[in-house]
């Protein structure tokens, strides 16, 4: 979609002035079972709250910088229960997102019935610019796509996110099943 809106995620977040919301609707994303953070987690590694230097950088630094500028960052995850192994992995590391200033909630999929949801995960910046996240069936990323000239679709995303957020459980209260 032609526009002067940046397509790089970091630039979209840098241009955000009020809110950045993220809706995740998959039970698993591309995972390397042999190496990387998921493999380390499967082997028993857990981030320690006092060892902030070991947390996912530079993402958490970007979150903290964004929140410090006054932008409200919220993430909602729609999850099947019992949760997948990957969702357990996300859950165990979510305290780092919250420590950086992001608010996170979890919505059991059975409680999402009746919500008009877009077909893809997305980020919505200042209720106007959408960054769709596209994935293959195996969870591997197919990249993102930015839409900024579709106010009706931005409203669909905003409404869907707010409905999910209203029904979802804050991370500190969500019990994994």
C-alpha positions as a printed NumPy array, in Angstrom:
array([[  0.   ,   0.   ,   0.   ],
       [  1.753,   3.201,  -1.099],
       [  2.23 ,   5.801,   1.616],
       [  4.784,   7.83 ,   3.475],
       [  4.33 ,   5.713,   6.625],
       [  7.469,   3.745,   7.473],
       [  7.349,  -0.018,   7.122],
       [ 10.128,  -0.939,   9.564],
       [  8.637,  -1.948,  12.897],
       [ 11.065,   0.118,  14.963],
       [ 10.216,   3.203,  12.886],
       [  6.482,   2.579,  13.34 ],
       [  6.948,   2.339,  17.088],
       [  9.207,   5.405,  17.133],
       [  6.502,   7.432,  15.362],
       [  3.813,   6.299,  17.763],
       [  2.577,   8.986,  20.165],
       [ -0.291,   7.472,  22.197],
       [ -0.746,   3.725,  21.963],
       [  0.65 ,   0.563,  20.466],
       [ -1.423,  -2.583,  20.846],
       [ -0.55 ,  -6.091,  19.749],
       [ -2.958,  -8.989,  19.307],
       [ -1.498, -12.494,  19.142],
       [ -3.829, -15.329,  18.187],
       [ -1.572, -18.321,  17.486],
       [ -0.663, -21.109,  19.909],
       [  2.795, -21.452,  18.423],
       [  5.155, -19.39 ,  16.343],
       [  8.272, -20.54 ,  14.517],
       [ 10.414, -22.323,  17.026],
       [ 13.869, -23.796,  16.776],
       [ 13.764, -26.905,  18.945],
       [ 17.53 , -27.382,  18.65 ],
       [ 18.917, -23.946,  19.593],
       [ 17.939, -20.503,  20.751],
       [ 15.712, -19.246,  23.571],
       [ 12.99 , -21.892,  23.192],
       [ 15.51 , -24.748,  23.229],
       [ 17.2  , -23.211,  26.276],
       [ 13.832, -22.906,  28.014],
       [ 13.01 , -26.544,  27.199],
       [ 16.332, -27.496,  28.803],
       [ 15.297, -25.732,  32.015],
       [ 16.692, -22.22 ,  31.646],
       [ 14.506, -19.452,  33.077],
       [ 15.152, -15.719,  33.141],
       [ 15.847, -14.489,  36.634],
       [ 14.041, -11.286,  37.678],
       [ 17.262,  -9.832,  39.098],
       [ 19.334, -10.489,  35.953],
       [ 17.868,  -7.866,  33.624],
       [ 20.967,  -7.909,  31.405],
       [ 20.108, -11.45 ,  30.277],
       [ 16.609, -10.589,  29.094],
       [ 15.563, -10.309,  25.462],
       [ 17.48 ,  -7.324,  24.118],
       [ 17.114,  -5.005,  22.253],
       [ 13.316,  -5.532,  22.299],
       [ 12.831,  -4.737,  25.983],
       [ 14.972,  -1.621,  25.685],
       [ 12.724,  -0.456,  22.842],
       [  9.602,  -1.143,  24.932],
       [ 11.008,   0.784,  27.869],
       [ 12.016,   3.744,  25.676],
       [  8.556,   3.797,  24.072],
       [  6.694,   3.643,  27.387],
       [  8.971,   6.322,  28.819],
       [  7.819,   8.607,  25.952],
       [  4.256,   8.212,  27.253],
       [  3.052,   5.58 ,  24.788],
       [  0.805,   2.926,  26.317],
       [  1.86 ,  -0.512,  25.099],
       [ -0.545,  -3.406,  25.508],
       [ -0.359,  -6.995,  24.3  ],
       [ -3.22 ,  -9.488,  24.353],
       [ -2.767, -13.182,  23.682],
       [ -5.64 , -15.463,  22.74 ],
       [ -4.621, -18.978,  23.776],
       [ -6.053, -22.469,  23.629],
       [ -6.304, -24.355,  26.908],
       [ -4.632, -26.502,  27.892],
       [ -1.871, -24.249,  26.592],
       [  0.786, -25.343,  24.135],
       [  4.393, -25.81 ,  25.162],
       [  5.227, -22.621,  23.27 ],
       [  2.582, -20.678,  25.197],
       [  4.146, -21.918,  28.457],
       [  7.462, -20.575,  27.182],
       [  5.867, -17.175,  26.455],
       [  4.125, -17.155,  29.813],
       [  7.356, -17.83 ,  31.715],
       [  9.093, -14.89 ,  30.038],
       [  6.248, -12.371,  30.099],
       [  7.395, -10.845,  33.385],
       [ 10.219,  -9.272,  31.374],
       [  7.714,  -7.517,  29.07 ],
       [  5.874,  -6.158,  32.079],
       [  9.094,  -5.064,  33.778],
       [  9.86 ,  -3.02 ,  30.653],
       [  6.432,  -1.347,  30.879],
       [  4.264,  -3.375,  28.526],
       [  0.86 ,  -4.494,  29.817],
       [ -0.037,  -8.099,  28.963],
       [ -3.278, -10.044,  29.213],
       [ -4.315, -13.581,  28.321],
       [ -7.671, -14.65 ,  26.901],
       [ -8.623, -18.321,  26.827],
       [ -9.797, -19.03 ,  23.26 ],
       [-13.149, -20.386,  24.494],
       [-13.9  , -16.885,  25.86 ],
       [-13.135, -15.243,  22.494],
       [-16.246, -16.621,  20.792],
       [-18.468, -13.809,  19.628],
       [-15.61 , -11.36 ,  19.022],
       [-15.135, -10.254,  15.412],
       [-11.417, -10.89 ,  14.997],
       [ -9.212,  -9.993,  12.032],
       [ -7.645, -12.937,  10.239],
       [ -4.077, -12.132,  11.291],
       [ -2.049, -11.055,  14.291],
       [ -1.436,  -7.331,  14.225],
       [  0.06 ,  -4.259,  15.804],
       [ -2.078,  -1.12 ,  15.804],
       [ -0.315,   2.195,  16.296],
       [ -2.285,   5.22 ,  17.547],
       [ -5.532,   3.547,  16.38 ],
       [ -4.591,   4.281,  12.76 ],
       [ -1.684,   2.334,  11.325],
       [ -1.859,  -1.469,  11.2  ],
       [  1.099,  -3.777,  10.851],
       [ -0.179,  -7.229,   9.969],
       [  2.016, -10.167,  10.928],
       [  1.732, -13.006,   8.415],
       [  2.706, -16.59 ,   9.252],
       [  2.936, -19.915,   7.45 ],
       [  1.153, -22.946,   8.845],
       [  4.289, -24.004,  10.72 ],
       [  4.46 , -20.623,  12.455],
       [  7.368, -19.257,  10.437],
       [  7.115, -15.566,   9.677],
       [  6.133, -14.5  ,   6.186],
       [  6.819, -10.882,   7.101],
       [  4.702,  -7.895,   7.875],
       [  2.491,  -5.611,   5.876],
       [  1.625,  -2.02 ,   6.797],
       [ -1.802,  -0.505,   6.11 ],
       [ -2.464,   3.143,   6.868],
       [ -5.261,   4.157,   4.506],
       [ -8.022,   1.892,   5.789],
       [ -9.804,   3.534,   8.722],
       [-12.562,   0.902,   8.678],
       [-10.046,  -1.907,   9.093],
       [ -8.147,   0.036,  11.767],
       [-11.466,   0.393,  13.612],
       [-12.085,  -3.363,  13.29 ],
       [ -8.654,  -4.006,  14.824],
       [ -9.157,  -1.436,  17.59 ],
       [-12.61 ,  -2.783,  18.452],
       [-11.408,  -6.396,  18.394],
       [ -8.441,  -5.579,  20.593],
       [-10.539,  -3.661,  23.124],
       [-13.061,  -6.503,  23.35 ],
       [-10.287,  -9.051,  23.829],
       [ -8.64 ,  -6.786,  26.418],
       [-11.902,  -6.396,  28.358],
       [-12.393, -10.174,  28.554],
       [ -8.754, -11.113,  29.105],
       [ -6.979, -11.826,  32.373],
       [ -3.982,  -9.707,  33.437],
       [ -0.732, -11.66 ,  33.34 ],
       [ -0.3  , -11.486,  37.122],
       [ -3.695, -13.184,  37.588],
       [ -3.673, -15.663,  34.708],
       [ -3.186, -19.264,  35.766],
       [ -1.768, -21.46 ,  33.066],
       [ -3.808, -24.579,  32.275]])
